[in-house]
Coordinates of C-alpha atoms in Angstrom, one line a residue:
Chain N
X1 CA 0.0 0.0 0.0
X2 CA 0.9 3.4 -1.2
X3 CA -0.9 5.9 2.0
X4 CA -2.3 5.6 5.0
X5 CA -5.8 5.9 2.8
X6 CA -5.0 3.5 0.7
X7 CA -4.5 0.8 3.9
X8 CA -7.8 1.5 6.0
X9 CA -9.9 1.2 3.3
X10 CA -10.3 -2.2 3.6
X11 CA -11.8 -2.4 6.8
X12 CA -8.7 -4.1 8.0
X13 CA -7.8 -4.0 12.2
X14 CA -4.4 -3.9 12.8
X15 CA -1.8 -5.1 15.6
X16 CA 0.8 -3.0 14.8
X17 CA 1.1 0.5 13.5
X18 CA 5.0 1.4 13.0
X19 CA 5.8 5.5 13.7
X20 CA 9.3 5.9 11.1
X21 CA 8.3 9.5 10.9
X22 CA 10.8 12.1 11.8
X23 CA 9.8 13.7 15.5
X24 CA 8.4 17.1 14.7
X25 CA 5.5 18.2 17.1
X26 CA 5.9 21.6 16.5
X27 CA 5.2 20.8 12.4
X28 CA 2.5 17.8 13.1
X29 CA 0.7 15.7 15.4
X30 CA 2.0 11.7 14.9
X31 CA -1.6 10.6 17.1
X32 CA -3.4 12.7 14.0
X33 CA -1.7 11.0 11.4
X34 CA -2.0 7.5 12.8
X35 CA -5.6 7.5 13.7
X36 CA -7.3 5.9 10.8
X37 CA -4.9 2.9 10.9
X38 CA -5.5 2.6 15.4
X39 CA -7.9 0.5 16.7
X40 CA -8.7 1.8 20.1
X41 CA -7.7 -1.0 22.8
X42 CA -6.3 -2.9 20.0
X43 CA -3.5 -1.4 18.0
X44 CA -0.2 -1.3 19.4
X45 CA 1.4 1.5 18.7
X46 CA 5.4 1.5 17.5
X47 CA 8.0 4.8 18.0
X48 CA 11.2 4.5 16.2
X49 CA 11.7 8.1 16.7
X50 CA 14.7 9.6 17.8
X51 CA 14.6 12.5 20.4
X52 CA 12.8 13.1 24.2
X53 CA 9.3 13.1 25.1
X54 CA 8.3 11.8 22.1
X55 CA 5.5 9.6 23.3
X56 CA 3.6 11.8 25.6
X57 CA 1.1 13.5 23.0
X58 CA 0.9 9.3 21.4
X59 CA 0.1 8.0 24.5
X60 CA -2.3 10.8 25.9
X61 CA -4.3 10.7 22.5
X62 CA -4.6 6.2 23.1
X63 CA -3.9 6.0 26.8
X64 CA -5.7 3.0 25.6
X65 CA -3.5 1.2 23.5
X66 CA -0.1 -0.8 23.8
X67 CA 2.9 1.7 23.3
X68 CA 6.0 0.4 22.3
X69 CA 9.4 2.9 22.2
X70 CA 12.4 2.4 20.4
X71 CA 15.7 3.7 20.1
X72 CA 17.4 3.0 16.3
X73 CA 21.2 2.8 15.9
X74 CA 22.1 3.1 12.4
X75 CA 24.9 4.8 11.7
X76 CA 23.0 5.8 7.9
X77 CA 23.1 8.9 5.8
X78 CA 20.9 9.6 2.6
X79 CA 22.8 11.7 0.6
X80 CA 20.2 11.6 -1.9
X81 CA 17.2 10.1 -2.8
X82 CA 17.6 6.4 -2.7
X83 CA 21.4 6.8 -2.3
X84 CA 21.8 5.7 1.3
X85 CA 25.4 5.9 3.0
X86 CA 25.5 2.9 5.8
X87 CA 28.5 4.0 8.0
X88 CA 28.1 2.0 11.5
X89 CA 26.3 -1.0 12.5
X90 CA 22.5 -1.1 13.3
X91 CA 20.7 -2.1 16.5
X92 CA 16.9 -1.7 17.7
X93 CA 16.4 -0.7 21.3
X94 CA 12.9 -1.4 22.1
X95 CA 10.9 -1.1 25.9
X96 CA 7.4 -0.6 26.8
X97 CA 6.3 2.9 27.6
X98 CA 4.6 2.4 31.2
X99 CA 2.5 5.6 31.1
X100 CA -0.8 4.3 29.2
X101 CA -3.9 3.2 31.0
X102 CA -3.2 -0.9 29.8
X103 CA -2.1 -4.0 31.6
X104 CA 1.8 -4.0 31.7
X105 CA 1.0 -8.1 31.1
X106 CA -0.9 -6.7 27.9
X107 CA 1.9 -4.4 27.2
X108 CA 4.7 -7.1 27.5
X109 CA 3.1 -9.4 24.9
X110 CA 2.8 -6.6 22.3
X111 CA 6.6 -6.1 22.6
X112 CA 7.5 -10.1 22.6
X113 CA 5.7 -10.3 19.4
X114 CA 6.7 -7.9 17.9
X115 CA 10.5 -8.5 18.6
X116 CA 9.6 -12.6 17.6
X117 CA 8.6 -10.9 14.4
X118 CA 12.0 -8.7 14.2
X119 CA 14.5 -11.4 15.3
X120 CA 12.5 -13.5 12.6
X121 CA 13.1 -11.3 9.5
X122 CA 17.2 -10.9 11.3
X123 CA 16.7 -7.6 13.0
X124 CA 19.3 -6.9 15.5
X125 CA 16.7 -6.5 18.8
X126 CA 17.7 -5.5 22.5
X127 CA 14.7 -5.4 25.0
X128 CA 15.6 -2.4 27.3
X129 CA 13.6 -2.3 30.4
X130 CA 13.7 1.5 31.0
X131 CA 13.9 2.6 27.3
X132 CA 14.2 6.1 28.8
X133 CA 17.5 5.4 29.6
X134 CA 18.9 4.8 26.1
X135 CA 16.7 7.8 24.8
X136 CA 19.1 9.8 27.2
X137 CA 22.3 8.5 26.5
X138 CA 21.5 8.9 22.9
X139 CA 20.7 12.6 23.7
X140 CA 24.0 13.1 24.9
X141 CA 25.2 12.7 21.4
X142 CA 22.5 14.0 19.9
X143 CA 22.4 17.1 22.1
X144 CA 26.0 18.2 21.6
X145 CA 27.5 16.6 17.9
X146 CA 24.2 17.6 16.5
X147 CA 23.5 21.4 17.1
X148 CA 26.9 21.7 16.5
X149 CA 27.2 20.9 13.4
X150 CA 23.8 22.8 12.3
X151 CA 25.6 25.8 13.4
X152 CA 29.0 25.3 12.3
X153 CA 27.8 23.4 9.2
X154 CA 30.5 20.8 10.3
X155 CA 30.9 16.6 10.3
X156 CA 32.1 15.2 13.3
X157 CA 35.6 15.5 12.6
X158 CA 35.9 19.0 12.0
X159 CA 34.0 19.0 15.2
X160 CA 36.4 17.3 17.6
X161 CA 39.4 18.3 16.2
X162 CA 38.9 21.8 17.0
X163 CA 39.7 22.0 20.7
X164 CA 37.1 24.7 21.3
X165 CA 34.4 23.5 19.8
X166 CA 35.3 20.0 21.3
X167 CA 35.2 21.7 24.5
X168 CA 32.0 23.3 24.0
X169 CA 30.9 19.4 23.0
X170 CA 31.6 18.5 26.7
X171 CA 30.0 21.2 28.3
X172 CA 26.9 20.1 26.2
X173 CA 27.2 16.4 27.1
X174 CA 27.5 17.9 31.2
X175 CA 24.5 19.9 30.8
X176 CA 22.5 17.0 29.1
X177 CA 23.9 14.5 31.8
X178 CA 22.7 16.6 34.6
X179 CA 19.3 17.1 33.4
X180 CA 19.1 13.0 33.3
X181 CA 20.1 12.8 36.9
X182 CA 17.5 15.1 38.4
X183 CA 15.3 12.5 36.1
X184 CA 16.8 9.9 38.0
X185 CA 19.1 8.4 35.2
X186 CA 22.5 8.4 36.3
X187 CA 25.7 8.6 33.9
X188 CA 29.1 8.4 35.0
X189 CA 30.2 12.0 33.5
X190 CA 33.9 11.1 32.7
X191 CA 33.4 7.8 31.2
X192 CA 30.5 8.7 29.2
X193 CA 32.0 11.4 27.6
X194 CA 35.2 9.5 27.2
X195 CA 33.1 6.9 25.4
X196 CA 31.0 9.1 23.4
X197 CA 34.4 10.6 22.1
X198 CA 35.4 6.6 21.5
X199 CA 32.4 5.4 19.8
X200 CA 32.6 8.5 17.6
X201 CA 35.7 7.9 16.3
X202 CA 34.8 4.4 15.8
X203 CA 31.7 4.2 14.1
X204 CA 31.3 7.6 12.7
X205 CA 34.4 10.0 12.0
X206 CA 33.4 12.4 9.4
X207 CA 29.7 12.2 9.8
X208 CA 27.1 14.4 9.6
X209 CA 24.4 14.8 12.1
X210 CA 20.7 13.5 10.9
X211 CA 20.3 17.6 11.7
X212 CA 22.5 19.3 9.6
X213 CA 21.7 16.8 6.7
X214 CA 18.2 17.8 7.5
X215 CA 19.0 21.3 7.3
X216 CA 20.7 20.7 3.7
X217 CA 18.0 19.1 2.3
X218 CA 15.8 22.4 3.4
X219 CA 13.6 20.1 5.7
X220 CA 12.5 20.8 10.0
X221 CA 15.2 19.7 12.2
X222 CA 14.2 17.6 15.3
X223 CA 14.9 20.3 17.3
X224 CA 12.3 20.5 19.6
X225 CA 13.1 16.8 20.7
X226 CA 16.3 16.6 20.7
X227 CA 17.0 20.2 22.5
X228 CA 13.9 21.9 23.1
X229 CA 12.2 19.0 25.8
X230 CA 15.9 18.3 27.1
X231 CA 15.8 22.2 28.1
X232 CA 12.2 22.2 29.4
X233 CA 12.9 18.8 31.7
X234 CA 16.1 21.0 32.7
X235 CA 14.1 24.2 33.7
X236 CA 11.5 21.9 35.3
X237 CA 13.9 20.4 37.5
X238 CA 15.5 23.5 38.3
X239 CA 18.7 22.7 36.6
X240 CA 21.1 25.0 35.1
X241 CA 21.7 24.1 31.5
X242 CA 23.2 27.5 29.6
X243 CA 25.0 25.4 27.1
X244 CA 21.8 23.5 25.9
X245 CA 20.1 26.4 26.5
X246 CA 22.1 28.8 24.1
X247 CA 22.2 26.0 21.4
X248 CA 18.5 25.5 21.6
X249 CA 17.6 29.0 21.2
X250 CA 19.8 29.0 18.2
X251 CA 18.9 25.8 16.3
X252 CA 15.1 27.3 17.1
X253 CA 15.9 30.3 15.2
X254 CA 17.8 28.5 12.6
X255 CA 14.7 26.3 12.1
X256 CA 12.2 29.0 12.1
X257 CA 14.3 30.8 9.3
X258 CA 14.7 27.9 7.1
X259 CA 10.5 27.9 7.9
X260 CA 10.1 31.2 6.6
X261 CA 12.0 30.8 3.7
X262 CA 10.3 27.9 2.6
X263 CA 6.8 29.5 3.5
X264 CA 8.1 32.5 1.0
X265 CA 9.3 30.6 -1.7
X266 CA 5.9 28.5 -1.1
X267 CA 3.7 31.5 -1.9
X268 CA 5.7 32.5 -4.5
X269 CA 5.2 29.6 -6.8
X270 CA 1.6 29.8 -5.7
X271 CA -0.7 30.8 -8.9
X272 CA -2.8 33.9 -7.8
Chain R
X1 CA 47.6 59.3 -2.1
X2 CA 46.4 55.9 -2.6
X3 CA 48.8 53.5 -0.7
X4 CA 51.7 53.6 2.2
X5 CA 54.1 53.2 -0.4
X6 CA 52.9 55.7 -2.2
X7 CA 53.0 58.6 0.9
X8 CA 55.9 57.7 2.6
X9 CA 58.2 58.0 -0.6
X10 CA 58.2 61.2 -0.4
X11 CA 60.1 60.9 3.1
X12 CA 58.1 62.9 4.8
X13 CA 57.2 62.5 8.8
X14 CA 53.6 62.0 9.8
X15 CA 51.9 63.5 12.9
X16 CA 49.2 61.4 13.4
X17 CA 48.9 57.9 11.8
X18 CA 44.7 57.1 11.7
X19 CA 43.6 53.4 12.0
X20 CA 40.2 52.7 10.6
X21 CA 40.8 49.3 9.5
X22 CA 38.7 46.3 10.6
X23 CA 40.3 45.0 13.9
X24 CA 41.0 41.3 13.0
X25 CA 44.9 39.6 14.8
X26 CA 43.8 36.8 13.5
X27 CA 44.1 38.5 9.6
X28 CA 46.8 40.7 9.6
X29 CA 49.0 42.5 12.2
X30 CA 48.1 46.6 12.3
X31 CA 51.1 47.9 13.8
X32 CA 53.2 46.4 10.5
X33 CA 50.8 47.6 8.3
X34 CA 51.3 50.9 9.8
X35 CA 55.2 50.9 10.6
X36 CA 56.5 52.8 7.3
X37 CA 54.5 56.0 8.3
X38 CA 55.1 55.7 11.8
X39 CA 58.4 57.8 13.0
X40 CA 59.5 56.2 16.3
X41 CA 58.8 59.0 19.3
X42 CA 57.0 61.2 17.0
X43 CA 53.7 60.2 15.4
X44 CA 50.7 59.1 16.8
X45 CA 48.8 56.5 16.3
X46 CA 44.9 56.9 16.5
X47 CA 43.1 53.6 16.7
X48 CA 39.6 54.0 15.6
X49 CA 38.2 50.5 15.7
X50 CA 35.9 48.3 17.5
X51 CA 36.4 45.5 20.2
X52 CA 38.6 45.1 23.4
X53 CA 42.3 44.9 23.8
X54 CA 42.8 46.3 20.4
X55 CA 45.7 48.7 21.8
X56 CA 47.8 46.1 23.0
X57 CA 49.7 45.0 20.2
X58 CA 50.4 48.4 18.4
X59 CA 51.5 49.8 22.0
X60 CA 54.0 46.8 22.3
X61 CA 55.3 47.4 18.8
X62 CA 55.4 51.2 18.9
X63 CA 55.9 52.0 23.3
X64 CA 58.0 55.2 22.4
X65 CA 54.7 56.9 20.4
X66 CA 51.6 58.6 21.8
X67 CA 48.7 56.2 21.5
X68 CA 44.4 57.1 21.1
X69 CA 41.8 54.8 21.3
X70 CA 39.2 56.0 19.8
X71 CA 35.6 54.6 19.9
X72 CA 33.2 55.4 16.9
X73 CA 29.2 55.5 17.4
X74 CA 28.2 55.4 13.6
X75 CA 24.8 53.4 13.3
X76 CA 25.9 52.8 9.7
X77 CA 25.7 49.7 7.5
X78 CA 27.5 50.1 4.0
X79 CA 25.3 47.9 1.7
X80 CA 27.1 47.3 -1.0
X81 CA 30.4 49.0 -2.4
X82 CA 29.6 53.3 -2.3
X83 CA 25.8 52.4 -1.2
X84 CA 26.0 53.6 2.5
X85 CA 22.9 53.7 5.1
X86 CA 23.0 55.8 7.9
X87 CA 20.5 54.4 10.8
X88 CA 21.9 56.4 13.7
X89 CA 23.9 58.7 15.0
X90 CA 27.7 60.1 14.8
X91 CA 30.0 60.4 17.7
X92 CA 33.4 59.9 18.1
X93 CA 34.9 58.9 22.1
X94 CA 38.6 59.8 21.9
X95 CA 40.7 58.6 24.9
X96 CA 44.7 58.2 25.6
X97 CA 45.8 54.5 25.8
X98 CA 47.9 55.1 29.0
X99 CA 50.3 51.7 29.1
X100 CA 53.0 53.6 26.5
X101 CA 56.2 54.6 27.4
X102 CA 55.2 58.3 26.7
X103 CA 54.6 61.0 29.3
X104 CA 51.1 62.0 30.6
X105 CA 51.6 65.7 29.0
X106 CA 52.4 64.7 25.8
X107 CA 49.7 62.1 25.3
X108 CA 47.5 64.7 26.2
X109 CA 48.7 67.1 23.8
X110 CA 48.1 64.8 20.8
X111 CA 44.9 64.1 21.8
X112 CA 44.2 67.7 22.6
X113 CA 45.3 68.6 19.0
X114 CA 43.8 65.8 17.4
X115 CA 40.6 66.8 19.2
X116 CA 41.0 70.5 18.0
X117 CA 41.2 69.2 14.2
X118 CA 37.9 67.2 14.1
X119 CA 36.0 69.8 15.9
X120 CA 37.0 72.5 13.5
X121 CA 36.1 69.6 10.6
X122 CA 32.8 69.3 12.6
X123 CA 32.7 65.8 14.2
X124 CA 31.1 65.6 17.3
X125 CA 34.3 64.5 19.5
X126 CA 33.9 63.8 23.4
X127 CA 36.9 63.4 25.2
X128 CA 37.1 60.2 27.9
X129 CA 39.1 60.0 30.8
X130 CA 38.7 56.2 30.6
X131 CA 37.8 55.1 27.0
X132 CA 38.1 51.3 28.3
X133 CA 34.7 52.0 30.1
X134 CA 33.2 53.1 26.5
X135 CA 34.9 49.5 25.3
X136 CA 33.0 47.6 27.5
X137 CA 30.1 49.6 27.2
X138 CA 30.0 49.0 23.6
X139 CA 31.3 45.4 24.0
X140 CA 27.9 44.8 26.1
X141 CA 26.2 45.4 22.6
X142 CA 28.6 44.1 20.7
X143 CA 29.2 40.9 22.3
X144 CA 25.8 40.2 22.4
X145 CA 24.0 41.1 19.1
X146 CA 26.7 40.7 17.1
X147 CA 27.3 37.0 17.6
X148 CA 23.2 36.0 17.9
X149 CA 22.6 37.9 14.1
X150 CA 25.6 36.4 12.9
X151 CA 24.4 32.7 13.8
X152 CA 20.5 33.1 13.4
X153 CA 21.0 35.4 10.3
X154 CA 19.1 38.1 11.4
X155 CA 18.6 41.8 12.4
X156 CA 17.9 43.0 15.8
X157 CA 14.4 43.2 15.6
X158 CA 14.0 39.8 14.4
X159 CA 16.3 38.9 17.4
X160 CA 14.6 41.3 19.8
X161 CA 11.1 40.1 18.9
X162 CA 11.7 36.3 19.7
X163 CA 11.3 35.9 23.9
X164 CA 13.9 33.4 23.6
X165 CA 16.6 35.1 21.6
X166 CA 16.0 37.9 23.9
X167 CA 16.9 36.0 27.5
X168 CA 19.8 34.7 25.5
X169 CA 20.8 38.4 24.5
X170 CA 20.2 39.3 28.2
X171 CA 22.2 36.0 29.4
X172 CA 25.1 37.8 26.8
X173 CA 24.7 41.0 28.2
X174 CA 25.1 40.0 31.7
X175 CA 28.3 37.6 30.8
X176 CA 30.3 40.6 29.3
X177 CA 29.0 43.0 32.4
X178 CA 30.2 40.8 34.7
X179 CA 33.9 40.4 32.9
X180 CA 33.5 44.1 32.8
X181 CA 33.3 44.4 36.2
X182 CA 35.7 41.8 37.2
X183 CA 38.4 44.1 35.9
X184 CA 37.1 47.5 37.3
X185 CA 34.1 48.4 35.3
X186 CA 31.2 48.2 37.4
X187 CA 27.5 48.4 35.2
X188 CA 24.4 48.8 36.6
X189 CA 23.2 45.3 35.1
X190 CA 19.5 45.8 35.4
X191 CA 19.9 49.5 34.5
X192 CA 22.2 49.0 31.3
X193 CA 20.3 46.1 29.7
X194 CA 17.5 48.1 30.2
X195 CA 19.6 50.9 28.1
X196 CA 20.4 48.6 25.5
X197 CA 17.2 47.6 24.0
X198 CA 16.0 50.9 24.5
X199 CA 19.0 52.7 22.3
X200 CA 18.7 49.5 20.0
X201 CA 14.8 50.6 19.1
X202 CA 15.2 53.8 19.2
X203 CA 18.7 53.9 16.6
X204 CA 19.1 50.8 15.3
X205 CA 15.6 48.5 14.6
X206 CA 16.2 45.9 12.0
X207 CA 19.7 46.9 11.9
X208 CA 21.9 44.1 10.4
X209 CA 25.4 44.0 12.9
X210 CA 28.7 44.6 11.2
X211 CA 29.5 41.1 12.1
X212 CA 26.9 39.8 9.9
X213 CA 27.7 42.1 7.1
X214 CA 31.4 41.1 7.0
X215 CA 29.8 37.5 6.7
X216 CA 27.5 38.5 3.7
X217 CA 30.0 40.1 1.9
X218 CA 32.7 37.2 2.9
X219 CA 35.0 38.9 4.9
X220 CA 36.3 37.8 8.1
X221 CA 34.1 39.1 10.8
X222 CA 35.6 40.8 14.2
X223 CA 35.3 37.7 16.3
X224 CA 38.6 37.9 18.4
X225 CA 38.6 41.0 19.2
X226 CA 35.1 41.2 20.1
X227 CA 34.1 37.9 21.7
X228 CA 37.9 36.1 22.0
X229 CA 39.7 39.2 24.1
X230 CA 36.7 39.2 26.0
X231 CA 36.4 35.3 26.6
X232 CA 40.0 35.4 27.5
X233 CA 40.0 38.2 29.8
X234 CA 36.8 36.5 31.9
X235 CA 39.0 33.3 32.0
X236 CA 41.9 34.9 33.4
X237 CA 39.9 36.4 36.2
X238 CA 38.3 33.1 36.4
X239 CA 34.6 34.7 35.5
X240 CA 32.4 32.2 34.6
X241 CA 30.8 32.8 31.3
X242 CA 29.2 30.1 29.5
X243 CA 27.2 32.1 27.3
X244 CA 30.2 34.3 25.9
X245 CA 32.1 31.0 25.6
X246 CA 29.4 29.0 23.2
X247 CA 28.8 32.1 21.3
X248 CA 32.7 32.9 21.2
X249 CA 33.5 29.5 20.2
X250 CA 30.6 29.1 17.1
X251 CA 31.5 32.6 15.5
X252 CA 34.8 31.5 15.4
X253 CA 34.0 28.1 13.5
X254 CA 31.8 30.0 11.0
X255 CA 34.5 32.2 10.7
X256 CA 36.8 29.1 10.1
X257 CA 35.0 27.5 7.9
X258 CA 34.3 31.0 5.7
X259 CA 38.1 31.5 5.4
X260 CA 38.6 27.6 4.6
X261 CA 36.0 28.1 1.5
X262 CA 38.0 31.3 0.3
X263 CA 41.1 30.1 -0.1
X264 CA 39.7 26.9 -1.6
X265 CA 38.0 29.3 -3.9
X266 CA 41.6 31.4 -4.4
X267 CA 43.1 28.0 -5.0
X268 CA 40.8 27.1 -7.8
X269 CA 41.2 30.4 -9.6
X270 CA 44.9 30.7 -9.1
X271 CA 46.7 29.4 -12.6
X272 CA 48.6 26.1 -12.4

């Protein structure tokens, strides 16, 4: 099937509906789009999304259906269309998301099946049981290589070989791992960042960011998920974050600028 | 006359030697630029440029010769080459750069005479006891709208409008005050940021900083001497800054990776 149209007109229920979407509340509502294809009580629902908070408006709109989150590692860039550049190895994370109104038995079985299904078709699977703890380590990449590069239009390498801006990347990782522990997710600071710095190397020197490759292609960046609700949880908690906090408020106005440009050239090619 | 070459060949000895160049270390060094017209204990040397600790090297080049700092008010933006927009006003704060090996008496005298000759040409002139105060003061601008319209791409009323652009231009503000005051300049904080967005409507709305003009026209833009000098000086009086440092350390990878493209463009035009 071609749209989401296409699929419901059949009158078929289904099990599993499977959120790729890029994580951009501030353009549209995922729980919208989804609708037609959920089956209230029914239809599990499946976020490989990257980012924070992502399935608070999902599970508020179903509090009534099984909700599945999961954190993708593939090291992939499309440099085009269709021309994908695979550059580190691939792993699913996947946990339940305890905050919906369903038995957590209920909950369990919707995420054994649909990892059975995975492993079947040679996925590589992990079943996390606080998923929330992978979305924040993956935030402390995601919240310091990635604005960077939006800003500085620069891969990872250009990145860490400058020692200021690789010092402005651990100031970001702090601020990110100190918003975690007031949420009760505790990183060791030095070896995460040592790590991060590792892994980097490792699996992606030279790479750019989902975000700035975003950016390039003149499309919304994930910036309200990946530094906007980081910043919010940080303010909530009374933490002091002016790293994340001066990044955000730029990648915001770099997003709402690429916005406006599009919405110009949009009326501009609109016949009168 | 059109060059140095071209005036000092005719051997003559210059009173005054007038600095309006852009103030970028990083590019070139002024006091060598200058040194063919400057006759050691005689001529003085009028710096009339923006930033902080601009004096510094042309004072340890040239100790024997009476040194003026000179800060310019000129809400001006040249648009493109000849095509100049005046937004604001003019106003020239002359002051004598006392760390020379020159007497008192004699730097005053320059700067008297100096004085004498633009007032009779009909410049508004004020004479400073302490023209690092009018540095900082101007640095509290500077080293906050400067850096935020080169990165979002935007004027001031564009940054002004946008709540969150605006806590991080007060964040700025109250970064370089703070510096400020760490070495003798004390601010009324609430007072002068009050000031500044009050001036800024009044003279300079949607006015594009000089920062981000260098970058539109692809010229290296001010950032050492006014967001580095000032980063530098906070970390040597161990001020805290974190603002000033992200800011600081961005401009300066946009202005990195600007001079990176330019001589990759110099290289492709240059004959083989």
């Amino acid at each position: 099937v071609r749209s989401l149209t296409e699929t419901v007109a059949d009158g078929d229920e289904f099990d599993y509906v499977i959120v790729t979407l890029k994580a951009l509340p501030d353009v549209y509502d995922v729980a919208e789009i989804i609708r037609p294809a959920v089956t209230i009580g029914k239809t599990c629902i499946v976020l490989i999304q990257n980012g924070l908070g992502i399935e608070d408006p999902v599970a508020k709109t179903f509090p009534m259906n099984p909700l599945l989150s999961v954190v993708a590692y593939i090291g992939v860039s499309q440099l085009s269309s269709g021309r994908i550049d695979m550059q580190g190895t691939e792993l699913l994370k996947i946990g339940i998301f305890p905050k919906v109104m369903v038995d957590h038995a209920k909950q369990v079985e919707a995420r054994d099946r649909f990892v059975g299904v995975l492993r079947r078709g040679g996925v590589d699977v992990e079943v996390i049981k606080d998923i929330q703890a992978d979305r924040w380590q993956k935030l402390i990449w995601n919240g310091s290589f990635s604005p960077i590069s939006v800003l500085t239009l620069g891969d990872t390498q250009l990145i860490v070989n400058n020692p200021e801006q690789k010092a402005l990347l651990v100031n970001l990782m702090r601020d990110v791992i100190r918003v975690a522990a007031a949420h009760g997710y505790i990183f060791d600071e030095e070896a995460t960042i040592t790590e991060m710095f590792a892994k980097t190397a490792r699996v992606a020197p030279g790479y750019k960011s989902s975000m700035l490759l975003d950016l390039e292609k003149g499309q919304p960046m994930e910036v309200e998920v990946i530094l906007g609700n980081a910043y919010r949880e940080a303010k909530a908690k009374g933490v002091a974050v002016p790293y994340l906090e001066t990044i955000y408020t730029l990648c915001n106005a770099v997003n709402q600028r690429e916005k406006k440009a599009r919405e110009m050239k949009a009326a501009q090619n609109t016949p009168v």
